[in-house]
Coordinates of C-alpha atoms in Angstrom, one line a residue:
M15 CA -17.4 4.5 -28.3
S16 CA -16.3 2.6 -25.2
K17 CA -19.0 0.7 -23.7
D18 CA -17.7 1.3 -20.1
I19 CA -18.5 4.8 -20.7
K20 CA -21.9 4.5 -21.9
S21 CA -22.9 2.0 -19.2
V22 CA -23.9 5.3 -17.1
E23 CA -27.6 4.1 -18.0
H24 CA -27.4 1.2 -15.4
S25 CA -24.5 2.9 -13.1
S26 CA -27.1 3.8 -10.5
K27 CA -27.9 0.5 -9.3
I28 CA -26.5 -0.3 -5.8
H29 CA -24.0 -3.3 -5.7
Q30 CA -25.7 -6.2 -4.9
R31 CA -25.0 -7.9 -1.4
N32 CA -25.5 -11.7 -0.5
D33 CA -26.9 -11.0 2.8
P34 CA -29.8 -8.4 3.9
Q35 CA -28.7 -5.3 5.5
H36 CA -30.0 -5.1 9.2
V37 CA -30.0 -2.1 11.2
N38 CA -31.5 -2.9 14.5
D39 CA -33.0 -5.7 13.6
R40 CA -34.7 -3.9 10.7
T41 CA -34.2 -5.3 7.1
F42 CA -33.6 -2.5 4.3
F43 CA -31.9 -4.4 1.5
I44 CA -32.9 -7.9 0.1
D45 CA -31.0 -9.5 -2.6
A46 CA -33.0 -12.6 -4.3
S47 CA -31.3 -12.0 -7.9
N48 CA -30.1 -14.9 -10.0
Q49 CA -32.0 -17.6 -8.2
S50 CA -33.9 -19.0 -10.9
L51 CA -37.2 -18.1 -9.3
T52 CA -40.7 -18.8 -10.7
A53 CA -42.3 -16.5 -8.1
I54 CA -41.5 -14.1 -5.6
P55 CA -40.9 -15.6 -2.2
L56 CA -43.7 -14.6 0.0
E57 CA -41.4 -14.2 2.9
I58 CA -40.1 -11.2 1.4
F59 CA -43.5 -9.4 2.1
T60 CA -42.9 -10.1 5.9
F61 CA -40.1 -7.5 5.8
T62 CA -42.3 -4.5 5.9
E63 CA -39.4 -2.0 6.5
V64 CA -37.5 -2.9 3.3
E65 CA -36.5 -0.1 1.0
E66 CA -34.8 -2.1 -1.7
V67 CA -35.3 -5.3 -3.4
H68 CA -33.5 -7.3 -6.1
L69 CA -35.4 -9.8 -8.0
E70 CA -33.6 -9.4 -11.5
N71 CA -32.6 -12.2 -13.6
N72 CA -35.1 -14.8 -12.6
Q73 CA -37.9 -16.6 -14.0
I74 CA -40.8 -14.6 -12.3
E75 CA -44.1 -14.6 -14.1
E76 CA -46.4 -12.5 -12.1
I77 CA -46.2 -10.0 -9.1
P78 CA -48.7 -10.9 -6.1
Q79 CA -50.9 -8.6 -4.6
E80 CA -48.9 -8.9 -1.4
I81 CA -46.6 -6.5 -3.0
Q82 CA -48.6 -3.6 -1.4
R83 CA -47.2 -4.6 2.1
L84 CA -43.9 -3.2 1.2
K85 CA -45.0 0.6 1.9
N86 CA -41.5 1.7 2.4
I87 CA -40.0 0.2 -0.7
R88 CA -38.0 2.9 -2.8
V89 CA -36.0 0.5 -5.3
L90 CA -37.5 -2.5 -7.0
Y91 CA -35.5 -4.3 -9.7
L92 CA -37.4 -7.1 -11.5
D93 CA -35.7 -7.0 -15.0
K94 CA -34.8 -10.1 -16.8
N95 CA -37.9 -12.0 -15.9
N96 CA -41.0 -13.4 -17.7
L97 CA -43.6 -10.9 -16.5
R98 CA -46.4 -10.1 -18.9
S99 CA -48.7 -8.0 -16.8
L100 CA -48.6 -6.0 -13.8
C101 CA -50.8 -6.4 -10.7
P102 CA -53.0 -3.2 -9.6
A103 CA -51.2 -3.6 -6.1
L104 CA -48.0 -2.4 -7.8
G105 CA -49.5 1.1 -8.2
L106 CA -49.9 1.3 -4.4
L107 CA -46.3 1.6 -3.6
S108 CA -46.5 5.4 -3.1
S109 CA -42.5 5.4 -2.0
L110 CA -41.0 3.8 -5.0
E111 CA -38.6 5.9 -6.7
R112 CA -36.7 3.4 -8.9
L113 CA -38.4 0.7 -10.9
D114 CA -36.7 -1.5 -13.7
L115 CA -38.8 -3.9 -15.5
S116 CA -36.7 -4.3 -18.5
Y117 CA -36.3 -7.6 -20.5
N118 CA -39.8 -8.7 -19.9
P119 CA -42.6 -9.7 -22.2
I120 CA -44.9 -6.9 -20.6
F121 CA -48.1 -6.0 -22.2
S122 CA -48.0 -2.1 -22.9
S123 CA -51.7 -1.8 -21.7
S124 CA -50.3 -3.4 -18.2
L125 CA -47.9 -0.4 -18.2
L126 CA -50.7 1.9 -17.1
I127 CA -50.2 0.7 -13.6
V128 CA -46.8 2.6 -13.6
S129 CA -48.6 5.8 -13.9
F130 CA -49.6 5.7 -10.3
L131 CA -46.3 5.7 -9.1
H132 CA -46.1 9.4 -8.5
A133 CA -42.8 9.2 -6.8
L134 CA -41.2 7.6 -9.5
R135 CA -37.5 9.2 -10.4
E136 CA -36.2 6.4 -12.6
L137 CA -38.1 4.0 -14.9
R138 CA -36.4 1.4 -17.1
L139 CA -38.1 -0.3 -19.7
Y140 CA -35.4 -1.7 -21.9
Q141 CA -36.4 -4.2 -24.5
T142 CA -40.0 -4.7 -23.7
D143 CA -41.5 -4.9 -27.1
L144 CA -42.7 -1.2 -26.9
K145 CA -44.2 0.2 -29.9
E146 CA -45.5 3.4 -28.1
I147 CA -45.1 5.0 -24.7
P148 CA -48.4 5.3 -22.9
V149 CA -49.5 9.0 -22.8
V150 CA -50.5 8.5 -19.1
I151 CA -47.0 7.7 -18.1
C152 CA -46.0 11.1 -19.5
K153 CA -48.9 13.0 -17.9
N154 CA -49.0 11.6 -14.4
L155 CA -45.1 11.1 -13.6
H156 CA -43.9 14.4 -13.0
H157 CA -40.5 13.6 -11.2
L158 CA -38.9 11.2 -13.5
E159 CA -35.2 12.1 -13.9
L160 CA -34.1 8.9 -16.0
L161 CA -36.2 7.3 -18.7
G162 CA -34.7 4.0 -20.2
L163 CA -36.4 2.8 -23.3
T164 CA -33.4 1.2 -25.2
G165 CA -34.1 -1.7 -27.8
N166 CA -37.9 -1.3 -28.3
H167 CA -39.8 -0.2 -31.5
L168 CA -40.7 3.4 -31.0
K169 CA -40.9 5.7 -34.0
C170 CA -41.7 9.0 -32.1
L171 CA -42.4 10.4 -28.6
P172 CA -45.7 11.3 -27.4
K173 CA -46.2 15.4 -27.4
E174 CA -46.8 15.0 -23.4
I175 CA -43.2 14.0 -22.8
V176 CA -42.8 17.9 -22.4
N177 CA -44.3 17.4 -19.0
Q178 CA -41.0 15.7 -18.0
T179 CA -39.4 18.8 -17.1
K180 CA -37.2 17.0 -14.4
L181 CA -35.7 14.6 -16.9
R182 CA -32.1 14.4 -16.8
E183 CA -31.2 11.2 -18.9
I184 CA -33.4 9.3 -21.6
Y185 CA -32.1 6.4 -23.5
L186 CA -33.7 5.7 -26.9
K187 CA -31.1 3.3 -28.5
R188 CA -31.8 0.9 -30.9
N189 CA -35.4 1.9 -31.8
Q190 CA -36.9 3.0 -35.1
F191 CA -36.6 6.9 -34.9
E192 CA -36.3 8.5 -38.5
V193 CA -36.8 12.0 -37.1
F194 CA -35.2 13.5 -34.1
P195 CA -37.7 13.7 -31.4
Q196 CA -38.3 17.8 -31.4
E197 CA -40.0 17.5 -27.8
L198 CA -36.7 16.8 -26.4
C199 CA -35.3 20.3 -27.1
V200 CA -37.6 21.8 -24.5
L201 CA -36.4 19.6 -21.8
Y202 CA -33.9 21.8 -20.7
N203 CA -32.8 19.9 -17.8
L204 CA -31.5 17.0 -19.9
E205 CA -28.0 16.0 -19.5
I206 CA -27.6 12.8 -21.6
I207 CA -29.5 11.7 -24.7
D208 CA -28.8 8.4 -26.4
L209 CA -30.0 8.1 -29.8
D210 CA -27.6 5.4 -31.1
E211 CA -28.7 2.8 -33.8
N212 CA -31.8 4.7 -35.4
K213 CA -32.5 6.1 -38.8
I214 CA -32.3 10.0 -37.9
G215 CA -31.4 12.0 -41.1
A216 CA -31.0 15.3 -39.2
I217 CA -30.5 17.1 -35.9
P218 CA -32.8 20.4 -35.5
E219 CA -31.0 23.8 -34.8
E220 CA -33.0 23.6 -31.5
I221 CA -30.7 21.3 -29.9
G222 CA -28.8 24.3 -29.0
H223 CA -31.6 25.2 -26.5
L224 CA -30.2 22.3 -23.9
T225 CA -27.2 24.4 -22.7
G226 CA -26.9 21.7 -19.8
L227 CA -26.5 18.8 -22.1
Q228 CA -23.3 16.6 -21.2
K229 CA -23.6 13.5 -23.4
F230 CA -25.1 13.3 -26.7
Y231 CA -25.0 9.8 -28.5
V232 CA -26.1 9.8 -32.2
A233 CA -23.9 7.0 -33.5
S234 CA -25.1 4.8 -36.2
N235 CA -27.6 7.1 -38.0
N236 CA -28.0 8.9 -41.1
L237 CA -26.6 12.3 -40.3
P238 CA -24.9 14.0 -43.2
V239 CA -24.3 17.3 -41.4
L240 CA -24.6 18.7 -37.8
P241 CA -26.2 22.0 -36.7
A242 CA -23.9 24.8 -35.8
S243 CA -26.2 25.5 -32.8
L244 CA -24.5 22.4 -31.1
C245 CA -21.9 25.0 -30.1
H246 CA -24.4 26.3 -27.6
C247 CA -24.4 22.9 -25.5
S248 CA -21.5 24.5 -23.6
Q249 CA -21.6 21.6 -21.0
L250 CA -21.0 18.8 -23.6
S251 CA -18.2 16.6 -22.8
V252 CA -19.1 13.6 -24.8
L253 CA -20.3 13.5 -28.4
D254 CA -20.5 10.2 -30.4
L255 CA -21.1 10.9 -34.1
S256 CA -19.6 7.5 -35.4
H257 CA -21.0 5.6 -38.4
N258 CA -22.9 8.5 -39.8
L259 CA -22.3 10.3 -43.4
L260 CA -20.6 13.5 -42.1
H261 CA -17.6 14.9 -44.3
S262 CA -16.9 17.5 -41.8
I263 CA -18.2 19.1 -38.3
P264 CA -19.1 22.8 -38.0
K265 CA -16.1 25.0 -37.2
S266 CA -18.5 26.6 -34.4
L267 CA -17.9 23.3 -32.1
A268 CA -14.4 24.6 -31.4
E269 CA -16.5 26.7 -28.8
L270 CA -17.1 23.4 -26.6
R271 CA -14.4 23.9 -24.1
K272 CA -15.3 20.7 -22.1
M273 CA -15.1 18.2 -24.7
M274 CA -13.4 15.1 -23.3
E275 CA -14.5 12.2 -25.7
I276 CA -15.6 12.5 -29.4
G277 CA -16.4 9.7 -31.7
L278 CA -15.9 10.2 -35.4
S279 CA -15.3 6.6 -36.6
G280 CA -17.0 5.3 -39.7
N281 CA -17.4 8.8 -41.4
L282 CA -15.8 9.7 -44.6
L283 CA -13.8 12.8 -43.3
E284 CA -10.4 12.1 -45.2
K285 CA -8.8 14.7 -43.0
V286 CA -8.8 15.3 -39.1
P287 CA -11.0 18.5 -38.3
Y288 CA -8.7 21.3 -37.3
L289 CA -11.0 22.4 -34.6
I290 CA -10.4 18.9 -32.9
C291 CA -6.8 20.4 -32.0
R292 CA -8.5 23.0 -29.7
W293 CA -10.1 20.6 -27.6
T294 CA -7.1 20.1 -25.5
S295 CA -9.3 18.5 -22.6
L296 CA -9.8 15.4 -24.9
H297 CA -9.2 12.1 -23.4
L298 CA -10.7 9.8 -26.0
L299 CA -10.7 10.3 -29.8
Y300 CA -12.3 7.9 -32.3
L301 CA -11.1 8.4 -35.7
G302 CA -11.1 4.8 -37.1
N303 CA -12.1 4.1 -40.8
T304 CA -12.3 7.8 -41.7
G305 CA -10.3 7.7 -44.9
L306 CA -7.5 9.4 -42.9
H307 CA -3.8 9.4 -45.3
R308 CA -2.1 11.6 -42.5
L309 CA -2.5 13.1 -39.1
R310 CA -2.3 16.9 -38.7
G311 CA 0.7 18.2 -36.8
C312 CA -1.4 20.0 -34.2
V313 CA -2.6 16.6 -32.7
R314 CA 0.5 16.8 -30.6
R315 CA -1.5 19.5 -28.8
L316 CA -3.8 16.9 -27.2
V317 CA -1.5 16.2 -24.4
N318 CA -4.3 14.9 -22.3
L319 CA -5.2 12.0 -24.6
R320 CA -5.7 8.8 -23.3
F321 CA -7.2 6.8 -26.0
L322 CA -6.4 7.2 -29.8
D323 CA -8.1 5.1 -32.3
L324 CA -6.6 5.4 -35.9
S325 CA -7.5 2.0 -37.2
Q326 CA -8.7 1.0 -40.7
N327 CA -7.5 4.0 -42.3
H328 CA -4.5 4.7 -45.1
L329 CA -1.7 5.6 -42.9
D330 CA 1.5 4.4 -44.5
H331 CA 3.5 5.4 -41.4
C332 CA 3.0 5.7 -37.8
P333 CA 2.6 9.6 -37.3
L334 CA 5.5 11.2 -35.1
Q335 CA 3.4 13.7 -33.4
I336 CA 1.6 10.6 -31.5
C337 CA 5.0 10.3 -29.8
A338 CA 4.3 13.7 -28.1
L339 CA 1.2 12.1 -26.6
K340 CA 2.8 11.4 -23.0
N341 CA -0.4 10.4 -21.5
L342 CA -1.7 8.1 -24.1
E343 CA -2.7 4.7 -22.6
V344 CA -4.4 3.1 -25.7
L345 CA -3.3 3.4 -29.4
G346 CA -5.2 1.4 -32.2
L347 CA -3.1 1.5 -35.5
D348 CA -4.8 -1.7 -36.8
D349 CA -5.6 -2.3 -40.6
N350 CA -3.3 0.6 -42.2
K351 CA -0.3 0.4 -44.5
I352 CA 2.4 0.9 -41.8
G353 CA 5.7 -0.8 -42.3
Q354 CA 7.9 1.0 -39.6
L355 CA 7.5 2.6 -36.1
P356 CA 9.4 5.7 -35.1
S357 CA 12.3 5.0 -32.5
E358 CA 10.8 7.8 -30.3
L359 CA 7.8 5.3 -29.8
G360 CA 9.2 4.7 -26.3
S361 CA 8.3 8.1 -24.9
L362 CA 4.8 6.7 -24.9
S363 CA 5.6 5.7 -21.2
K364 CA 2.0 5.1 -20.4
L365 CA 0.9 2.9 -23.1
K366 CA -0.7 -0.1 -22.3
I367 CA -2.7 -1.4 -25.2
L368 CA -1.2 -1.1 -28.7
G369 CA -2.9 -2.5 -31.8
L370 CA -0.9 -3.1 -34.9
T371 CA -2.9 -5.9 -36.6
G372 CA -3.1 -6.1 -40.5
N373 CA -0.4 -3.6 -41.5
E374 CA 2.8 -4.3 -43.6
F375 CA 5.7 -4.9 -41.5
L376 CA 8.4 -7.1 -42.9
S377 CA 9.7 -8.1 -39.6
F378 CA 8.8 -7.8 -36.1
P379 CA 8.9 -4.2 -35.2
E380 CA 11.3 -4.0 -32.3
E381 CA 10.6 -0.5 -31.4
V382 CA 7.3 -1.8 -29.2
L383 CA 10.1 -3.2 -27.1
S384 CA 10.8 0.1 -25.3
L385 CA 7.0 0.2 -24.0
A386 CA 7.8 -0.9 -20.4
S387 CA 4.1 -0.3 -19.5
L388 CA 2.7 -2.3 -22.4
E389 CA -0.2 -4.8 -21.1
K390 CA -1.8 -5.9 -24.5
L391 CA 0.0 -6.1 -27.9
Y392 CA -2.0 -6.9 -31.1
I393 CA 0.1 -7.8 -34.1
G394 CA -1.8 -10.5 -36.0
Q395 CA -1.4 -10.2 -39.5
D396 CA -4.8 -11.2 -41.1
Q397 CA -3.9 -9.5 -44.5
G398 CA -0.3 -8.5 -46.1
F399 CA 2.8 -9.4 -45.1
K400 CA 3.4 -12.2 -42.3
L401 CA 5.9 -12.2 -39.7
T402 CA 8.5 -15.0 -39.5
Y403 CA 9.9 -14.5 -35.8
V404 CA 9.2 -13.1 -32.8
P405 CA 12.7 -11.9 -31.3
E406 CA 13.6 -13.3 -27.8
H407 CA 14.0 -9.7 -26.6
I408 CA 10.3 -9.8 -26.2
R409 CA 11.1 -10.5 -22.6
K410 CA 11.6 -6.7 -21.9
L411 CA 8.0 -6.4 -22.1
Q412 CA 7.6 -7.6 -18.5
S413 CA 4.4 -5.9 -17.9
L414 CA 2.9 -7.8 -20.9
K415 CA -0.4 -9.8 -20.0
E416 CA -1.8 -10.6 -23.6
L417 CA 0.2 -11.3 -26.7
Y418 CA -1.8 -11.8 -30.0
I419 CA 0.3 -13.0 -33.0
E420 CA -2.3 -15.0 -34.9
N421 CA -2.2 -15.3 -38.7
N422 CA 1.4 -15.2 -39.3
H423 CA 4.0 -17.5 -40.5
L424 CA 5.8 -18.4 -36.9
E425 CA 7.5 -21.7 -37.0
Y426 CA 9.0 -21.4 -33.4
L427 CA 8.3 -19.3 -30.3
P428 CA 10.8 -17.5 -28.4
V429 CA 12.3 -19.3 -25.4
S430 CA 11.9 -16.1 -23.4
L431 CA 8.2 -16.3 -23.2
G432 CA 8.8 -18.4 -20.3
S433 CA 10.4 -15.5 -18.2
M434 CA 7.2 -13.2 -18.7
P435 CA 5.8 -13.4 -15.3
N436 CA 2.4 -11.5 -16.2
L437 CA 1.6 -13.2 -19.3
E438 CA -2.1 -14.5 -19.2
V439 CA -3.2 -15.0 -23.1
L440 CA -1.0 -16.1 -25.8
D441 CA -2.7 -16.2 -29.4
C442 CA -0.9 -18.2 -31.9
R443 CA -3.6 -19.4 -34.2
H444 CA -3.1 -20.0 -37.8
N445 CA 0.8 -20.1 -38.0
L446 CA 3.3 -22.8 -38.7
L447 CA 4.4 -23.8 -35.3
K448 CA 6.2 -27.2 -35.3
Q449 CA 6.8 -27.5 -31.6
L450 CA 6.5 -25.0 -28.5
P451 CA 9.5 -24.2 -26.4
D452 CA 9.7 -26.2 -23.2
A453 CA 10.3 -23.0 -21.3
I454 CA 6.6 -22.1 -21.9
C455 CA 5.6 -24.2 -18.9
Q456 CA 7.6 -21.5 -16.9
A457 CA 4.9 -19.0 -17.8
Q458 CA 2.8 -19.6 -14.7
A459 CA 0.3 -16.7 -15.1
L460 CA -0.9 -18.2 -18.5
K461 CA -4.6 -18.7 -18.6
E462 CA -5.4 -18.9 -22.5
L463 CA -3.1 -20.7 -24.9
L464 CA -4.6 -20.5 -28.4
L465 CA -2.9 -22.9 -30.9
E466 CA -5.2 -24.1 -33.5
D467 CA -4.2 -24.5 -37.1
N468 CA -0.5 -24.9 -36.7
L469 CA 2.0 -28.0 -37.4
L470 CA 2.1 -29.2 -33.8
T471 CA 2.8 -32.7 -33.1
H472 CA 3.8 -33.0 -29.4
L473 CA 3.2 -30.8 -26.2
P474 CA 5.8 -30.0 -23.7
E475 CA 5.6 -32.8 -21.2
N476 CA 5.2 -30.4 -18.3
L477 CA 2.6 -28.3 -19.9
D478 CA 0.1 -29.4 -17.0
S479 CA 2.4 -27.4 -14.7
L480 CA 0.7 -24.2 -16.0
L481 CA -2.0 -24.4 -13.1
N482 CA -3.8 -21.4 -14.2
L483 CA -4.6 -22.3 -17.7
K484 CA -8.2 -22.5 -18.4
V485 CA -8.1 -22.7 -22.2
L486 CA -6.1 -24.6 -24.5
T487 CA -7.1 -24.9 -28.3
L488 CA -5.6 -27.5 -30.3
M489 CA -7.7 -27.9 -33.5
D490 CA -6.2 -28.7 -36.8
N491 CA -3.0 -29.8 -35.7
P492 CA -1.4 -33.0 -36.7
M493 CA -1.1 -34.3 -33.0
E494 CA 0.5 -37.1 -32.0
E495 CA 1.6 -36.6 -28.4
P496 CA -1.3 -36.5 -27.2
P497 CA -3.0 -38.1 -29.9
K498 CA -6.0 -36.0 -31.4
E499 CA -8.7 -37.9 -30.0
V500 CA -7.2 -37.0 -26.4
C501 CA -6.9 -33.4 -27.3
A502 CA -10.4 -33.3 -28.3
E503 CA -11.4 -34.2 -24.7
G504 CA -10.3 -30.8 -23.5
N505 CA -7.6 -29.9 -20.7
E506 CA -8.3 -32.4 -17.9
V507 CA -7.8 -35.2 -20.1
I508 CA -4.7 -33.9 -21.8
W509 CA -3.4 -33.1 -18.3
K510 CA -4.0 -36.8 -17.3
Y511 CA -2.4 -37.9 -20.4
L512 CA 0.8 -35.9 -19.9
K513 CA 1.1 -37.0 -16.2
E514 CA 0.6 -40.6 -17.1
N515 CA 3.2 -40.2 -20.0
R516 CA 5.5 -38.5 -18.0
N517 CA 5.2 -41.1 -15.1
R518 CA 5.9 -43.9 -17.8
N519 CA 8.9 -42.2 -19.1
M520 CA 10.5 -41.8 -15.4
M521 CA 9.8 -45.6 -14.7
A522 CA 11.4 -46.5 -18.0
T523 CA 14.5 -44.1 -17.1
K524 CA 14.6 -45.8 -13.6
I525 CA 14.7 -49.2 -15.4
Q526 CA 17.5 -48.4 -17.8
A527 CA 19.4 -46.8 -14.9
W528 CA 19.1 -49.9 -13.2
W529 CA 20.1 -52.1 -16.0
R530 CA 23.1 -50.3 -16.7
G531 CA 24.4 -50.6 -13.0
T532 CA 23.8 -54.2 -13.0
M533 CA 25.6 -54.8 -16.3
V534 CA 28.6 -52.9 -15.0
R535 CA 28.4 -54.8 -11.8
K536 CA 28.4 -58.1 -13.4
G537 CA 31.8 -57.4 -15.1
F538 CA 30.5 -56.6 -18.6
G539 CA 32.7 -53.2 -18.6
K540 CA 31.6 -49.6 -18.6
F541 CA 28.2 -49.0 -20.1
G542 CA 29.4 -46.9 -22.7
E543 CA 31.8 -50.0 -24.0
L544 CA 28.9 -52.2 -24.2
L545 CA 26.8 -49.7 -26.6
K546 CA 30.0 -49.6 -29.1
P547 CA 29.3 -51.7 -32.2
R548 CA 31.3 -54.8 -32.6
K549 CA 33.7 -55.3 -35.7
K550 CA 33.2 -58.6 -37.6
G551 CA 35.3 -61.3 -36.1
K552 CA 35.8 -59.6 -32.7
T553 CA 34.4 -61.2 -29.5
S554 CA 33.5 -59.9 -26.2
P555 CA 36.0 -60.3 -23.2
K556 CA 33.9 -63.1 -22.0
D557 CA 34.1 -64.9 -25.1
K558 CA 37.7 -64.7 -25.3
K559 CA 38.1 -65.9 -22.0
G560 CA 36.3 -69.1 -22.9
K561 CA 38.4 -69.7 -25.9
K562 CA 41.6 -69.5 -23.8
D563 CA 40.1 -72.5 -21.7
V564 CA 39.5 -74.5 -24.7
K565 CA 43.2 -73.9 -26.2
G566 CA 44.8 -74.6 -23.1
K567 CA 43.7 -76.9 -20.3
P568 CA 40.7 -79.2 -21.3
G569 CA 37.1 -78.6 -19.8
K570 CA 35.5 -81.2 -17.5
G571 CA 34.3 -84.0 -19.5
K572 CA 36.5 -83.3 -22.5
K573 CA 39.1 -85.7 -23.8
K574 CA 42.7 -84.8 -24.2

């Protein structure tokens, strides 16, 4: 499932600002994150009115007793430091509502201090090496709305977790649960449950009691079936079931009218569940690696779909019904057996990203050239047939920002790439390129040019005019100009070499022009005449003139 969608567990953090926020000479916000601090600066504790302090991503090893001076603090972020213990003074912050201690090697016994923070609403303890949650936290904190425990070693939750009646979000991803925590089914205010990447083999029927559940993540577990009662979670809009052992999903789930995102990738479905076609509100549909040979015709009903992943299946053609999905922005067809695209593909007027890698195209599928909004095109062929050319008409894709054509048999690139004003990434690795078109130097937006493992010997002499180019890879090419040792030094050295080489060539041209002019002015005839090969026995005009002198009048000092 898309990571940007699942980032909600950190989304409530206020955007960081570089300067403290002042209102009537009172400081309410301090940002000291990313400063390589080994201790909390003591001057922070002089701002007794401060409400929010960011100290994340430092090297802080302890919290001093002076922390208790911050009587009004509501938000404290100390994640990504080196804290091993918590001082008792931390428990005196009676106004603290949000605390992040993630990515610290904290002793679990030290977490007892947290249980004194009775106003706490959000507690994040991601990746803190926890093997169990201190029971006292569940007993004493009655206002928790978010509990983040991702990346620990938890196998179960304490039964006292049922006291968290206000809990709305719980994140338990990447732990060691083999049994679904039954206690969650009585926390009726839960809206988000994340249990991705555990070892859960079943979801209890009681999950249906969570009628307010909106997002349910159980990807990468061992689920062979789903409970039919899941249909009672009427607010459910996001359901990630990817990479489980499912062969089907209960028909009762068709009742979920608010479904916007469903992840089924990595399950052996072999066909698209019919009920999906009833979720007309769907925006994202993941069906990668599900054993599909075809797509149901009713998929055309999903008119609000924006993201469709059909990669790693057995499709031998691009399903025509896809062309009816007018709002589609991302389409993944990678690693199928597709050899041709429908001419109607151009009707996907909003498509921005198209994945065609690893299919069976005999030539470049020119149907993609009608996708005027396309920004990213993936057509590398790491298996199967290889493309031998990219058409000059590629310039029709004026919105294109990234072109991935690696692992093909291209010997040349189209000159028209230079007339694509938005092209930022060009991946041509593992091809048979012998040279680059000089016009590539006109693609001024280019930031990455990946060329390793080709047959290049020279670079265009004006390549250093690409001022935005940050990444240039040339490994495994028989480079001569610049030499391999120069290419190995990186962009700056390559640019310097190209500039010096260009200056030498300019100087040589000036000298040659001067020499030509001199020869003409001295009466040696037109320069073109001088370059003509002389025939045996023939002499230059100057030589002939000298011979006439010998035959006629004797030269000075000569006898008659």
